[in-house]
mmCIF file with all atom_site columns, C-alpha atoms in Angstrom:
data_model
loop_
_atom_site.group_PDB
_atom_site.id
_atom_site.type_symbol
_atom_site.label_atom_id
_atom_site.label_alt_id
_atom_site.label_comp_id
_atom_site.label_asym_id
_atom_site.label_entity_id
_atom_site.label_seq_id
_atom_site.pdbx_PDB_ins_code
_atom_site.Cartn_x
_atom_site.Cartn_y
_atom_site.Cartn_z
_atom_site.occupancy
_atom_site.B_iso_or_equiv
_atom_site.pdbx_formal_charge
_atom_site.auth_seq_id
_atom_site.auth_comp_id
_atom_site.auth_asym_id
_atom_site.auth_atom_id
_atom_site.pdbx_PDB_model_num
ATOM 1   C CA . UNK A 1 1   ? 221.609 162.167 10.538 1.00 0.00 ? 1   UNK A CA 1
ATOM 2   C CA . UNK A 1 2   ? 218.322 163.194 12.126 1.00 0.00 ? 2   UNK A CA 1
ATOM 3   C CA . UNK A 1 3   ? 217.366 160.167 12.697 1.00 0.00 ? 3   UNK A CA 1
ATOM 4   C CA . UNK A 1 4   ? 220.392 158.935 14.821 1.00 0.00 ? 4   UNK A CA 1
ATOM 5   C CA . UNK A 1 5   ? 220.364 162.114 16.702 1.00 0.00 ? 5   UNK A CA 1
ATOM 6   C CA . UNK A 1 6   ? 216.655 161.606 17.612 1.00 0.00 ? 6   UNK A CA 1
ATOM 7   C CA . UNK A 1 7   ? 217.918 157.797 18.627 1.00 0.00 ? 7   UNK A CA 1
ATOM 8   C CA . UNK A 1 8   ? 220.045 158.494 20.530 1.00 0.00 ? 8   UNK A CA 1
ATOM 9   C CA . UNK A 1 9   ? 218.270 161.573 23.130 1.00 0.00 ? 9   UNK A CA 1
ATOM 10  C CA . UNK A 1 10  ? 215.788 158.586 24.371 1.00 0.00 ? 10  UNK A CA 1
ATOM 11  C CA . UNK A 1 11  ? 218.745 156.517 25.006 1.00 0.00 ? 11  UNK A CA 1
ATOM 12  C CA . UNK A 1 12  ? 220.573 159.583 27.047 1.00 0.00 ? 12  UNK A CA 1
ATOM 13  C CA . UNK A 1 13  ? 217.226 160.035 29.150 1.00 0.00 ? 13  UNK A CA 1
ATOM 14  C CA . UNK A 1 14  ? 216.522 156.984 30.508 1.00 0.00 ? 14  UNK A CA 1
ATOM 15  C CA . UNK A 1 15  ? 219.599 156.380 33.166 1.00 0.00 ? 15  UNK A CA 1
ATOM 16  C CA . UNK A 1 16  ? 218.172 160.002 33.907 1.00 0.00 ? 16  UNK A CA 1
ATOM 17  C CA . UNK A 1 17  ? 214.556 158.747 34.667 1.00 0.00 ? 17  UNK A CA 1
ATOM 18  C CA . UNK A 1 18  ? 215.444 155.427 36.410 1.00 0.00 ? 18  UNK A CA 1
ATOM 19  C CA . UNK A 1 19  ? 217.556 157.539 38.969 1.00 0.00 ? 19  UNK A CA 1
ATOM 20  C CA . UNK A 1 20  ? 213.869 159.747 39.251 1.00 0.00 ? 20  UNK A CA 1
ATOM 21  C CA . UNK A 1 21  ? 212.117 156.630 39.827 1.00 0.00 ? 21  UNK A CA 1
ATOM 22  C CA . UNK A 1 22  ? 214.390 155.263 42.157 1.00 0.00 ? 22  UNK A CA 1
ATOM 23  C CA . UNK A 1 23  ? 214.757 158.444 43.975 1.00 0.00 ? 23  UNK A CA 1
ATOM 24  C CA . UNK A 1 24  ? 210.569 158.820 44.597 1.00 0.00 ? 24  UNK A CA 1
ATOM 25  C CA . UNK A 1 25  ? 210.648 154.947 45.652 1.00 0.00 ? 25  UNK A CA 1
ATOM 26  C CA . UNK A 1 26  ? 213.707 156.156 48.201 1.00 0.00 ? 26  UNK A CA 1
ATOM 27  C CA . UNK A 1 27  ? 211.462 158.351 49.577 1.00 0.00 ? 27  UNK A CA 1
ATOM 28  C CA . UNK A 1 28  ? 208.328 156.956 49.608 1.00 0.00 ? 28  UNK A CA 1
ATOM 29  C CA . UNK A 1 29  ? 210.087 154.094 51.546 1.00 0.00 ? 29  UNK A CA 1
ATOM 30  C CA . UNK A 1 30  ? 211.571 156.705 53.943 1.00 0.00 ? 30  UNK A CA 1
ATOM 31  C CA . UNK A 1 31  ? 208.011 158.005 54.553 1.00 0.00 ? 31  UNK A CA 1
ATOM 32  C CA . UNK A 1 32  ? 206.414 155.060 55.194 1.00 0.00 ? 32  UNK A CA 1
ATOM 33  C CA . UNK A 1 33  ? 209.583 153.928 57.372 1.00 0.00 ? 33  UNK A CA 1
ATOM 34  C CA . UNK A 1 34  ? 209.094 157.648 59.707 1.00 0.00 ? 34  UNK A CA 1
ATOM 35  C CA . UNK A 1 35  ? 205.261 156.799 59.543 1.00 0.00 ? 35  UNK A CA 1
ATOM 36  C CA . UNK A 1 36  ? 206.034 152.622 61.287 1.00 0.00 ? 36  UNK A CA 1
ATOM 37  C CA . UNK A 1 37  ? 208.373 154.457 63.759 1.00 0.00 ? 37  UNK A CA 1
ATOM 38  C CA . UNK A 1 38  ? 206.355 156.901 64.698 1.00 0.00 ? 38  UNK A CA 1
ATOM 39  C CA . UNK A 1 39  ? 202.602 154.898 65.406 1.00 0.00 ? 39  UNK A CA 1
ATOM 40  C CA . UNK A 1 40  ? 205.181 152.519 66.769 1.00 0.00 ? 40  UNK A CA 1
ATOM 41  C CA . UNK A 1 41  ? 206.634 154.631 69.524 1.00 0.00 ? 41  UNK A CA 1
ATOM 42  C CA . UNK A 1 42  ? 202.990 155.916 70.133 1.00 0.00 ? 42  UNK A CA 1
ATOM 43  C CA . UNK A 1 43  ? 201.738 152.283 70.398 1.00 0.00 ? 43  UNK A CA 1
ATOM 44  C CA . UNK A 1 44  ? 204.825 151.651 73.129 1.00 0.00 ? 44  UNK A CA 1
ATOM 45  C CA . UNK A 1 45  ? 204.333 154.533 75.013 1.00 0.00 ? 45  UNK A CA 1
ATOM 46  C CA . UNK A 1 46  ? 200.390 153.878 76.134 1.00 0.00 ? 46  UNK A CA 1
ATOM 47  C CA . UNK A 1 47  ? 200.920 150.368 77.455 1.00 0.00 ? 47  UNK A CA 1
ATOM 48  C CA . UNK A 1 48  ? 198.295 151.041 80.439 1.00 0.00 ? 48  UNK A CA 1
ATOM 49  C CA . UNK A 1 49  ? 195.107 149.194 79.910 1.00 0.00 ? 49  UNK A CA 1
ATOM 50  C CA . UNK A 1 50  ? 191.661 150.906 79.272 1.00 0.00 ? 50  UNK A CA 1
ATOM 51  C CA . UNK A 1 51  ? 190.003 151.342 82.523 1.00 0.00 ? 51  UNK A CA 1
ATOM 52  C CA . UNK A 1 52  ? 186.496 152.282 81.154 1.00 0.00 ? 52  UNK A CA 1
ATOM 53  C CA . UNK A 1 53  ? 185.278 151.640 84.365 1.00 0.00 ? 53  UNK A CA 1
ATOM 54  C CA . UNK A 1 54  ? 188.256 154.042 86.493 1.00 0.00 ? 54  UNK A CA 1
ATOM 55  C CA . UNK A 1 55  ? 187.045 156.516 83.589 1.00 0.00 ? 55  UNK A CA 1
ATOM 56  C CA . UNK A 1 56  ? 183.409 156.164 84.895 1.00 0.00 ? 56  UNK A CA 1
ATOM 57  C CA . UNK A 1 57  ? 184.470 156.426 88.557 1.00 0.00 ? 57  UNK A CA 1
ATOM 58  C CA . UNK A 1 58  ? 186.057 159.716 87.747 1.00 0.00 ? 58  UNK A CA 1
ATOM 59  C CA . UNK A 1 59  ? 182.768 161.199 85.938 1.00 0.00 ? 59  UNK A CA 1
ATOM 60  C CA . UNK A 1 60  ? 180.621 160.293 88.358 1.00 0.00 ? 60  UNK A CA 1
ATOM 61  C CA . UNK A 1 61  ? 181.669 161.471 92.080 1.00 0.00 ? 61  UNK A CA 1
ATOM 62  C CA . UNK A 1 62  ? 179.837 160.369 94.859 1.00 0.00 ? 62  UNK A CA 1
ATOM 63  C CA . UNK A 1 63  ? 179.576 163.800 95.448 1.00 0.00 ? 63  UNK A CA 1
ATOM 64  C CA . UNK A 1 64  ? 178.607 164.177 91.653 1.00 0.00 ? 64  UNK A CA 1
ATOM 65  C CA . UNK A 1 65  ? 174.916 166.622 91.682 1.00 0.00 ? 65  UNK A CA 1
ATOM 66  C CA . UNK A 1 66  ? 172.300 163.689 89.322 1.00 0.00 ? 66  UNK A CA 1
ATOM 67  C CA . UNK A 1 67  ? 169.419 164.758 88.296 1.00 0.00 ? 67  UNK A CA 1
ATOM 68  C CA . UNK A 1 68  ? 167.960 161.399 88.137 1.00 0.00 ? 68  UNK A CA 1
ATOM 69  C CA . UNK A 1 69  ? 169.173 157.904 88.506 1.00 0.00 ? 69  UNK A CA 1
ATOM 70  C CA . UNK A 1 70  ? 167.767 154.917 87.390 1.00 0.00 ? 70  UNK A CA 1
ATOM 71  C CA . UNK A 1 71  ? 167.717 151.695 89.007 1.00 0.00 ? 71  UNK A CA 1
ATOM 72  C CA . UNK A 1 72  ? 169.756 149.128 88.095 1.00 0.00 ? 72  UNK A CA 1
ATOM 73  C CA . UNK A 1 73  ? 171.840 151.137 85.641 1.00 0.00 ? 73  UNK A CA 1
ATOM 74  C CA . UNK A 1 74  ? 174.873 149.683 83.811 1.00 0.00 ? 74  UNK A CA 1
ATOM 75  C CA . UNK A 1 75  ? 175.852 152.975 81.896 1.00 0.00 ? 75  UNK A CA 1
ATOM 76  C CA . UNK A 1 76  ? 175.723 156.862 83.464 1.00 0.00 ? 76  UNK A CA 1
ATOM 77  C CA . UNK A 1 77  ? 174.362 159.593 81.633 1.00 0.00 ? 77  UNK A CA 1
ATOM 78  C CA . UNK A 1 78  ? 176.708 162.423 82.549 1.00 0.00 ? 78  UNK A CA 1
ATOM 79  C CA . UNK A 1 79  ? 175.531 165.943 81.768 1.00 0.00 ? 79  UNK A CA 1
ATOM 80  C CA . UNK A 1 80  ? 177.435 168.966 82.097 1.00 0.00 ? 80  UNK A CA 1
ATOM 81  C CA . UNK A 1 81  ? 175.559 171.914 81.671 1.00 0.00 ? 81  UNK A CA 1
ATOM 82  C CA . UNK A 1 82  ? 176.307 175.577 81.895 1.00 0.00 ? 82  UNK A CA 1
ATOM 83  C CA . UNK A 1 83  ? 173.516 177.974 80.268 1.00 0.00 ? 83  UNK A CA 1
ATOM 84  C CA . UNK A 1 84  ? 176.486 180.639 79.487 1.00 0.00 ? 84  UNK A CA 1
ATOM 85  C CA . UNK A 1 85  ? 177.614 178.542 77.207 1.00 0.00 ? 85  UNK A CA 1
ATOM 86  C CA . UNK A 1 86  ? 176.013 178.613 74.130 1.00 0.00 ? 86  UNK A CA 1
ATOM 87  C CA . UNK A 1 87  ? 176.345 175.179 73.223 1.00 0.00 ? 87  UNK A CA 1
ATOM 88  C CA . UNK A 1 88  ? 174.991 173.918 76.080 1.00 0.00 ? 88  UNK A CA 1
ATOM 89  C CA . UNK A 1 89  ? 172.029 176.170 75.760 1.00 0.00 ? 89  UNK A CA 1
ATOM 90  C CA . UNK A 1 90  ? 171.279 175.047 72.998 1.00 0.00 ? 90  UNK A CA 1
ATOM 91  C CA . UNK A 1 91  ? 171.467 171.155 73.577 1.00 0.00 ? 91  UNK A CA 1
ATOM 92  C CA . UNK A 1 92  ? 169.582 171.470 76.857 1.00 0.00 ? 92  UNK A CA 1
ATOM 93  C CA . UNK A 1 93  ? 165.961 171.349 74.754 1.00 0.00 ? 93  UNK A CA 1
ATOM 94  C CA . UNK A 1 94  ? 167.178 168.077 73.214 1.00 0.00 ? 94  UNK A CA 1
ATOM 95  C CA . UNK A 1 95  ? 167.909 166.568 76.412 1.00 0.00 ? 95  UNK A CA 1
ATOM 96  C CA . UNK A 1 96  ? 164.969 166.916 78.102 1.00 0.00 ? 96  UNK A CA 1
ATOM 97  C CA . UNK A 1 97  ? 162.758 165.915 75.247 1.00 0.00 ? 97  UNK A CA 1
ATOM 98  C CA . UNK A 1 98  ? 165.138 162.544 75.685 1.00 0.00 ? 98  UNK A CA 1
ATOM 99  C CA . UNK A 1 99  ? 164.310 162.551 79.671 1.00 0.00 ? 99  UNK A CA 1
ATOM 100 C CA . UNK A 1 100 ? 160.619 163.071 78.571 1.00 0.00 ? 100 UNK A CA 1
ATOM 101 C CA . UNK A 1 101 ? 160.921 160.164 76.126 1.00 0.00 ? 101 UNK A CA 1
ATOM 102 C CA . UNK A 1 102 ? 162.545 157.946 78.830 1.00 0.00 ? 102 UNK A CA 1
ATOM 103 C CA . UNK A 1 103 ? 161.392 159.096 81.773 1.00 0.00 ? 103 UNK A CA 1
ATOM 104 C CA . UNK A 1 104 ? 162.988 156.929 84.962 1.00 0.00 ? 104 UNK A CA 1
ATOM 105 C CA . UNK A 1 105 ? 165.218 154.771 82.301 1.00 0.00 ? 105 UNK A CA 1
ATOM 106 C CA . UNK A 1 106 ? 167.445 157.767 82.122 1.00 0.00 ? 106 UNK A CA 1
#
C-alpha cells in the first residue's frame, strides 16, 4: 500500500510542475517582449543621422582659445582644462609629455 501511495505523489506533481515551467517560459517571453519594445522605441525615436562633423563644429569655435594647431589636420585635439579640478590636474602632465612627443603633429 506504500508503494501505490508513493506512485501515485509523482503522478499528482507533475500537472503542478508543467504549470511552473510554463509559467517561467510566460515570463521570460514577457521580458524579452518589454526588452524588443523598449530598444525598439529607443531605436525610433533617434532617427537623426550622426553628424560627427556638426559635433566637431560645436567643439571647436572659431572663437575656440588652441594652443596649437597643426597643419593639415583631419581630427582636433580638444582640451578642456581647469587646474581646480582635480582631474584635470592631474592629466595635464600626461598631456604635455604627448605634445612633447608630437610636437607640431598635435
Amino acid at each position: 500500500m506504500s508503494r501505490a501511495t508513493r506512485n501515485s505523489t509523482p503522478s499528482s506533481d507533475t500537472p503542478r510542475r508543467l504549470s511552473n515551467t510554463t509559467l517561467s517560459l510566460l515570463i521570460a517571453g514577457l521580458f524579452v517582449l518589454v526588452v524588443a519594445v523598449l530598444f525598439g522605441l529607443t531605436r525610433l525615436g533617434s532617427d537623426t543621422p550622426d553628424n560627427s562633423s556638426e559635433a566637431a563644429s560645436v567643439a571647436v569655435r572659431d572663437n575656440s582659445h588652441r594652443l596649437s594647431t597643426a597643419p593639415g589636420a583631419t581630427v582636433n585635439f580638444v582640451e578642456f582644462l581647469d587646474f581646480e579640478c582635480e582631474a584635470c590636474g592631474a592629466v595635464y602632465p600626461a598631456i604635455e609629455q604627448l605634445r612633447q612627443q608630437y610636437g607640431d603633429r598635435v
